[in-house]
Short mmCIF file of C-alpha atoms and ligand atoms in Angstrom, two decimals:
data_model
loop_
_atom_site.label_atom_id
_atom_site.label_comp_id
_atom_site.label_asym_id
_atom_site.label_seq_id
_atom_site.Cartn_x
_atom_site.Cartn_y
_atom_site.Cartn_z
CA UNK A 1039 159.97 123.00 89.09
CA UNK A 1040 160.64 122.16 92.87
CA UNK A 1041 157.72 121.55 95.50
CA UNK A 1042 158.25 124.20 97.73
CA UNK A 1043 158.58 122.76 100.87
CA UNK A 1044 156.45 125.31 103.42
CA UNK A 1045 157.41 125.20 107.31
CA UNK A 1046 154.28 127.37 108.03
CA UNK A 1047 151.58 124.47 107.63
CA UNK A 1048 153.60 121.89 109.32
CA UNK A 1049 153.81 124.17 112.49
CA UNK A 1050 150.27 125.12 112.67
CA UNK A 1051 149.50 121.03 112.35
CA UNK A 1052 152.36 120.45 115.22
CA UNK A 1053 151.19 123.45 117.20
CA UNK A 1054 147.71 121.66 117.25
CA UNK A 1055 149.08 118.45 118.74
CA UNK A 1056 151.15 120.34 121.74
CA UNK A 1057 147.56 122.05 121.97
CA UNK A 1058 145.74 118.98 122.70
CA UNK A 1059 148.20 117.75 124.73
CA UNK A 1060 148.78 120.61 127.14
CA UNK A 1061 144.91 120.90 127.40
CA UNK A 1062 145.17 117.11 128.79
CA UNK A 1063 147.58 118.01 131.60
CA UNK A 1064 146.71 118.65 134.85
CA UNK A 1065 148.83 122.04 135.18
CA UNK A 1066 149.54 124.47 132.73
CA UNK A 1067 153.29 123.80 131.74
CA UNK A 1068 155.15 126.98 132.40
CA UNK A 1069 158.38 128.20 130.02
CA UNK A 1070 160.61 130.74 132.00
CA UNK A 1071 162.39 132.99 129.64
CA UNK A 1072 165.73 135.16 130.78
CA UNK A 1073 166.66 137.96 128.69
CA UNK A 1074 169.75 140.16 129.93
CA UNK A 1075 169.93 143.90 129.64
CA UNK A 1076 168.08 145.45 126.08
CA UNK A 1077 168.72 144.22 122.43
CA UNK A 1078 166.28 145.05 119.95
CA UNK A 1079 166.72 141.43 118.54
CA UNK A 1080 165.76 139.54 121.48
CA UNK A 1081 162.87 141.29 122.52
CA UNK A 1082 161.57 140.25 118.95
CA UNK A 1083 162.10 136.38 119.91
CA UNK A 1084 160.51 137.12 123.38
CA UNK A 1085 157.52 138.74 121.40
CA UNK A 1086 157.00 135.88 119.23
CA UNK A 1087 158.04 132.87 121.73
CA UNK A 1088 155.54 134.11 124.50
CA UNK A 1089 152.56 134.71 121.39
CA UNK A 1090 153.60 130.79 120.49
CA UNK A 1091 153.56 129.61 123.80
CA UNK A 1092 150.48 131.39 125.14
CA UNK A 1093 148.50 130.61 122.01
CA UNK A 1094 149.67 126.55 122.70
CA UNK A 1095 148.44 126.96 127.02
CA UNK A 1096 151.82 127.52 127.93
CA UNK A 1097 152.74 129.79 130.23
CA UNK A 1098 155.64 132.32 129.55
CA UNK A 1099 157.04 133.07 132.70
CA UNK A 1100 159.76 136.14 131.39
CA UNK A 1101 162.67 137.42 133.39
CA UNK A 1102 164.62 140.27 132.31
CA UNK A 1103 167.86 141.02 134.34
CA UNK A 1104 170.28 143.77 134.85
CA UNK A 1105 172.72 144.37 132.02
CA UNK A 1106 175.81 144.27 133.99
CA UNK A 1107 174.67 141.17 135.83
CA UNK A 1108 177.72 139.15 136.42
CA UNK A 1109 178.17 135.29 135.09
CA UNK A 1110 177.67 133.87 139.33
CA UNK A 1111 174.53 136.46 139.61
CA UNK A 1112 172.78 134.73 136.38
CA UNK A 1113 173.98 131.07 137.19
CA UNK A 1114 172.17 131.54 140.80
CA UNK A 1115 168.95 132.93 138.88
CA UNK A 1116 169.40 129.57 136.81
CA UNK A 1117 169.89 127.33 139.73
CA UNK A 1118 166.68 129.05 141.51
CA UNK A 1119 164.18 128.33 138.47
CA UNK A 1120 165.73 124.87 138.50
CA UNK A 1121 164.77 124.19 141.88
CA UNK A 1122 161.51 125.87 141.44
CA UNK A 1123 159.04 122.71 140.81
CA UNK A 1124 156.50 125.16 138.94
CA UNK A 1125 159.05 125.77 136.01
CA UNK A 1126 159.08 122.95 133.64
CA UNK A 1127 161.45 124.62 130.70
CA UNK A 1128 164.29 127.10 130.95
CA UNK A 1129 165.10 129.38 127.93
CA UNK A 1130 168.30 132.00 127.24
CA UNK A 1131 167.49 134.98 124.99
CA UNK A 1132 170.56 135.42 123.03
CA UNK A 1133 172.33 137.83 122.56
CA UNK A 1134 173.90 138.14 125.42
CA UNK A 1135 176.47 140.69 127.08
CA UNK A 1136 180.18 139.99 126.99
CA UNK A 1137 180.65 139.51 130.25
CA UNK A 1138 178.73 136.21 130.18
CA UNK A 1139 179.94 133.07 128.24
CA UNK A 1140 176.78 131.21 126.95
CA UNK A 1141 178.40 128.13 126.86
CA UNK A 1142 179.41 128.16 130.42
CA UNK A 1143 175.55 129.13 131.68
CA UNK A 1144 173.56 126.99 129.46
CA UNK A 1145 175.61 124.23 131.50
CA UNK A 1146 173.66 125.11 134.55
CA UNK A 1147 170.25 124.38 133.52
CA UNK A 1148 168.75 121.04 134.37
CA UNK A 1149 168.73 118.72 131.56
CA UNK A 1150 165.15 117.91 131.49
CA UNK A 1151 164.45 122.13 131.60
CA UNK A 1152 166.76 122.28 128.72
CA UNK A 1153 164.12 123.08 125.86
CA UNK A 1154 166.76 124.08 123.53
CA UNK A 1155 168.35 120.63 124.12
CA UNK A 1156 171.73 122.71 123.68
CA UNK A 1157 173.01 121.45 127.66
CA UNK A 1158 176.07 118.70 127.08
CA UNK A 1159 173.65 115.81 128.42
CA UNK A 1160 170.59 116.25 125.96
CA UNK A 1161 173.73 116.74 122.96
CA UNK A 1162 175.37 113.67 124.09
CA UNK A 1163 171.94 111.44 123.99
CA UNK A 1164 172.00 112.06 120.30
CA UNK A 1165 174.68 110.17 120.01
CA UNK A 1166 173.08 107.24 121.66
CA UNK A 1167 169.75 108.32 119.44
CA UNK A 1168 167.74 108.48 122.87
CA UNK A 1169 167.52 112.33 122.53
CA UNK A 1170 164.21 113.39 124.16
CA UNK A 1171 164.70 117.14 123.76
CA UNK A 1172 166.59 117.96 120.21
CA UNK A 1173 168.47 121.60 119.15
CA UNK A 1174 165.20 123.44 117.37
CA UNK A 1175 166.90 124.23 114.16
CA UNK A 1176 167.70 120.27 113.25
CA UNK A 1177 164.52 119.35 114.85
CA UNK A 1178 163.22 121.75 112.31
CA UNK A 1179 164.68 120.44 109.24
CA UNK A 1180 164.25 116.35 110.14
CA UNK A 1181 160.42 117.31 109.97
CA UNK A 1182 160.58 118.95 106.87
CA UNK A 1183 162.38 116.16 105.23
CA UNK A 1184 160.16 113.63 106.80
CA UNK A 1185 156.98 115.76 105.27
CA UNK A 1186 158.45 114.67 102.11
CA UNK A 1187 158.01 111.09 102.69
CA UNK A 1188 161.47 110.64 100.95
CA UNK A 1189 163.12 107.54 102.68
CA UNK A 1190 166.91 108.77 103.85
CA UNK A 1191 168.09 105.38 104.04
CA UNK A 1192 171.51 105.11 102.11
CA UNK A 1193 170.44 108.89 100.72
CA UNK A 1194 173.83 110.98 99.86
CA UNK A 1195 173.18 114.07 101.85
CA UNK A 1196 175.34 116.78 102.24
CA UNK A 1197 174.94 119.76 105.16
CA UNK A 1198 177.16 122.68 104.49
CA UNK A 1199 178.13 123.99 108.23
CA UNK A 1200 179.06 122.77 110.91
CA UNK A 1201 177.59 124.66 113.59
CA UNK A 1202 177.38 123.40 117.30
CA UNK A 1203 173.18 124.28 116.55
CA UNK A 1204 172.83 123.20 113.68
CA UNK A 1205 175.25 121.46 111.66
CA UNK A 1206 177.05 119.11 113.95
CA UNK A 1207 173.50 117.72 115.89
CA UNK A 1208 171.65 117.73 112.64
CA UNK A 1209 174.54 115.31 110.93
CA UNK A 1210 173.70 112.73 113.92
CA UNK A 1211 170.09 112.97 113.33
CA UNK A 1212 170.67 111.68 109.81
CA UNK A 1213 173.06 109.35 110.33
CA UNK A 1214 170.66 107.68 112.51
CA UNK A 1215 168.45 107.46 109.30
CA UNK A 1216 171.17 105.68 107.77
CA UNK A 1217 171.62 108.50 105.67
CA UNK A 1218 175.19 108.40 104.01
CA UNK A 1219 176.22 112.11 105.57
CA UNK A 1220 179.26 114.22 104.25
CA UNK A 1221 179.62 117.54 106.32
CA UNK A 1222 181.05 120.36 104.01
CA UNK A 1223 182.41 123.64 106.02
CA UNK A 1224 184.85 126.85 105.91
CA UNK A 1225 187.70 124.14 105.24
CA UNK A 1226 185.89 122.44 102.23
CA UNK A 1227 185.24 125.45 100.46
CA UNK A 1228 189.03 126.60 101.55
CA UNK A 1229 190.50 123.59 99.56
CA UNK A 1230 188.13 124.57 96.76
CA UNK A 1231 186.01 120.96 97.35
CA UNK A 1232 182.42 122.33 97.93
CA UNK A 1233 181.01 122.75 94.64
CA UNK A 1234 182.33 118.62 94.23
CA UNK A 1235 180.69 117.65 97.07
CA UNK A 1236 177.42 119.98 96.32
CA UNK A 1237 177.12 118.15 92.98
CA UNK A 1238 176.49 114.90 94.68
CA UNK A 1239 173.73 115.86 97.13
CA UNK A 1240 170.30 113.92 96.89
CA UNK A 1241 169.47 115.70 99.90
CA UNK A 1242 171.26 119.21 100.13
CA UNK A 1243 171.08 121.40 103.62
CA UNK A 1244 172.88 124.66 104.25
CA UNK A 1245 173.18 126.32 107.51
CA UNK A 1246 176.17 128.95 106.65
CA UNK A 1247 175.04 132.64 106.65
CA UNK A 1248 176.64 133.42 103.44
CA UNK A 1249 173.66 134.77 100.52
CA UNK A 1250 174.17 132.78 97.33
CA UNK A 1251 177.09 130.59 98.54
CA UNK A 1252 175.55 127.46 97.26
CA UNK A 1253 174.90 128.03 93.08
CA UNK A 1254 171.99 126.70 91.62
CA UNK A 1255 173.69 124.87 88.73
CA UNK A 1256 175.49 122.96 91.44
CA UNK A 1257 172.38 121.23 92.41
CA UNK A 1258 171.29 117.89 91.56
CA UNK A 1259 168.04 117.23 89.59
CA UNK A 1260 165.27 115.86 92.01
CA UNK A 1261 167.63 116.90 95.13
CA UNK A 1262 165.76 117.69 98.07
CA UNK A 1263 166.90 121.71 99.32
CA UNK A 1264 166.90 123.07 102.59
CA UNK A 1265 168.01 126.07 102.90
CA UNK A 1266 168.64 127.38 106.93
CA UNK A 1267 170.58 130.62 106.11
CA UNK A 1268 168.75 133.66 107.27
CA UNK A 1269 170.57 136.57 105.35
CA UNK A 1270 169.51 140.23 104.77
CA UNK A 1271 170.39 141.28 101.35
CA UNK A 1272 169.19 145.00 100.98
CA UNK A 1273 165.68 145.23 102.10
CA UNK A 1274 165.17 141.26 101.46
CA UNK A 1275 165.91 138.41 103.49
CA UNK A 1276 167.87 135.74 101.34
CA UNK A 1277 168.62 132.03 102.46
CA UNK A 1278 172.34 130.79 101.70
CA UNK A 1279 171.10 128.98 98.25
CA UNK A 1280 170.37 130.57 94.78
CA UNK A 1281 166.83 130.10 95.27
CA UNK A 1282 165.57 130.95 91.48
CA UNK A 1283 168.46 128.60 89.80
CA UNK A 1284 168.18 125.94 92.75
CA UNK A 1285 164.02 125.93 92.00
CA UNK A 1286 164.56 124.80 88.55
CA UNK A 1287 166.58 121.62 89.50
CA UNK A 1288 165.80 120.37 92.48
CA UNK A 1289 162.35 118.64 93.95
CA UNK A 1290 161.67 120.23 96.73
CA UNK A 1291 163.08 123.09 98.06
CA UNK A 1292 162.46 125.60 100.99
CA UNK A 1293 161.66 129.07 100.63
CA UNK A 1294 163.72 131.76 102.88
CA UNK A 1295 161.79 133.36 104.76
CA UNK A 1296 159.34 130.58 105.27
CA UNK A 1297 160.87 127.21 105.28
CA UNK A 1298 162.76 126.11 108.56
CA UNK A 1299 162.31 129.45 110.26
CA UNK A 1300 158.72 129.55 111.39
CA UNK A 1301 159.14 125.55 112.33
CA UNK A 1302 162.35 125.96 114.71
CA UNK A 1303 159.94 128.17 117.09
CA UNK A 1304 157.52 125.86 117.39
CA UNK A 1305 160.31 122.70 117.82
P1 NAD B 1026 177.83 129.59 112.45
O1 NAD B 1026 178.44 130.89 112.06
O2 NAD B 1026 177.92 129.09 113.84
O3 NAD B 1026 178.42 128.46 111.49
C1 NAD B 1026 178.60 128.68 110.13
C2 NAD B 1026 179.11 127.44 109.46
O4 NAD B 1026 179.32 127.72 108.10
C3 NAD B 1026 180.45 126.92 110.00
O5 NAD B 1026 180.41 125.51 110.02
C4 NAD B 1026 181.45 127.38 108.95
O6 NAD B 1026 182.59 126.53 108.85
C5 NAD B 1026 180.62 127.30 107.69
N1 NAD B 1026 181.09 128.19 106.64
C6 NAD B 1026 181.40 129.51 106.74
N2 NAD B 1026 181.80 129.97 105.53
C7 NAD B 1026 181.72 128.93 104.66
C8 NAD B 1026 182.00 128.77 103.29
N3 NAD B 1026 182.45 129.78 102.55
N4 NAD B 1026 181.81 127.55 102.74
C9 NAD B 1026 181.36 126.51 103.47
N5 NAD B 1026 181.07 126.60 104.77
C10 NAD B 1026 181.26 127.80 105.36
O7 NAD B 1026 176.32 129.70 111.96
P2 NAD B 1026 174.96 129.05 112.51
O8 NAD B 1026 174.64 129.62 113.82
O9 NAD B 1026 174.99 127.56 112.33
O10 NAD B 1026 173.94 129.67 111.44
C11 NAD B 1026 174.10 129.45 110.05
C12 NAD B 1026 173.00 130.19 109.29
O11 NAD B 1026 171.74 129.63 109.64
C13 NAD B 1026 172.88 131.69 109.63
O12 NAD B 1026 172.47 132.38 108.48
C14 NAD B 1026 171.78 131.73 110.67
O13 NAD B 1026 171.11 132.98 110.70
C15 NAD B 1026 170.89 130.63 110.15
N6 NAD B 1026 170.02 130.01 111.19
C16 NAD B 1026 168.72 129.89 110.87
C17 NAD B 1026 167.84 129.29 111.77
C18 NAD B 1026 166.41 129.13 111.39
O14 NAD B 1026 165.59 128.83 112.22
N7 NAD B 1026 166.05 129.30 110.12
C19 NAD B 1026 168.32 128.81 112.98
C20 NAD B 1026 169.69 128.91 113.26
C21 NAD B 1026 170.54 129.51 112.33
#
């Protein structure tokens, strides 16, 4: 039976180091949040961002703006907390309204107020493995696997997804563990490959959205599982993996809700 591999402990431990070190700095840090127009879904992640950050000495600076703000109006309000010398990270509520292209915006915040590390710059330094700020969701799931004290070096892992937030920065994260990393996706499971390349995992992650995409039986015995998919199945949230099959096989394995969730807040 698999170690269940809790992200609830491991925040409240890293949440205790960002403690002691924002009670060592001069000024409180401040985190300005935007949130455009109402959606039940983001005042949920304001609600539990500004608890986090308060409870750490941060202070969460929030900004809600008009609805029908237009793409120029919300790069402006961008480019003003950027110059303003008090603000030390920048953060997007999502979702947002059609009229505004995330991609484009996120652009527009300074690199070093990019606490998502989604801006093109802090992306690119992963590459170069000199990332200072990392995407929270692979942030998330490199601590997990390093709470395991598994080595990754020459490790067959496989992530299934290939997200710009998850799957694509997490791959370079492991690769620079010398992990040997196959990336599965829509096109793998198209050409009927992913169960095949499932089989092989050591270390298995899936960031898809699809409940019960990955079958237990497909997993290897003593595989490390981390499951990212957040789906609602009835009134139950289900990750992407067949949890009770997967349990059986595999060493360690996440629970959903309660693996990489309640870390990637705290990342
Ligand atoms: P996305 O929709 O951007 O990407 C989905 C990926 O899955 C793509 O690479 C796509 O090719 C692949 N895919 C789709 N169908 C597939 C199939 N049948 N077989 C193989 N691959 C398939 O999704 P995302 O934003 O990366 O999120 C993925 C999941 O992770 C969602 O359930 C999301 O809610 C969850 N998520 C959780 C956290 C967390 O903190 N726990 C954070 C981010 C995302």
């Amino acid at each position: 039976m698999a170690k269940l591999l809790e992200g609830k402990p491991l925040a409240e431990k890293i949440k205790e180091e960002i403690k002691s070190e924002v009670s060592s700095l001069k000024k409180k840090p401040v985190l300005a949040s935007i949130q455009v127009g109402d959606n039940a879904g983001a005042e949920a992640y304001v609600k539990s961002q500004k608890k986090t950050a308060e409870g750490l000495g941060i202070e969460y600076q929030f900004h809600k703006l008009n609805q029908d703000i237009s793409e120029m109006s919300l790069i402006e309000f961008i480019q003003k907390l950027n110059a303003d010398k008090s603000v030390n990270g920048i953060i997007i509520q999502m979702p947002l309204p059609s009229q505004i292209d995330y991609k484009k915006i996120s652009q527009f915040i300074l690199p070093e107020k990019d606490v998502e590390g989604m801006h093109p710059a802090n992306i690119g330094k992963i590459v170069f493995g000199k990332a200072k700020i990392l995407p929270c969701t692979p942030a998330a799931v490199m601590e997990l696997l390093n709470s395991t004290g598994v080595n990754l070096y020459g490790k067959e892992v496989v992530v299934v997804g290939h997200s710009e937030i998850v799957g694509k920065p997490l791959s370079l994260l492991l690769l620079d563990k010398f992990a040997t990393v196959t990336i599965c996706h829509i096109g793998t499971s198209g050409a009927g490959k992913l169960e095949e390349h499932v089989r092989k995992a050591e270390v298995l992650i899936v960031a898809v959205g699809k409940a019960g995409l990955i079958k237990g039986e497909w997993v290897k015995e003593g595989a490390i599982v981390i499951d990212v998919g957040i789906n609602r199945v009835g009134d139950k949230i289900v990750g992407d993996v067949e949890f009770e099959a997967a349990e059986k096989r595999a060493a360690y394995i996440t629970p959903v809700p309660g693996g990489v969730g309640p870390l990637t807040v705290t990342m």
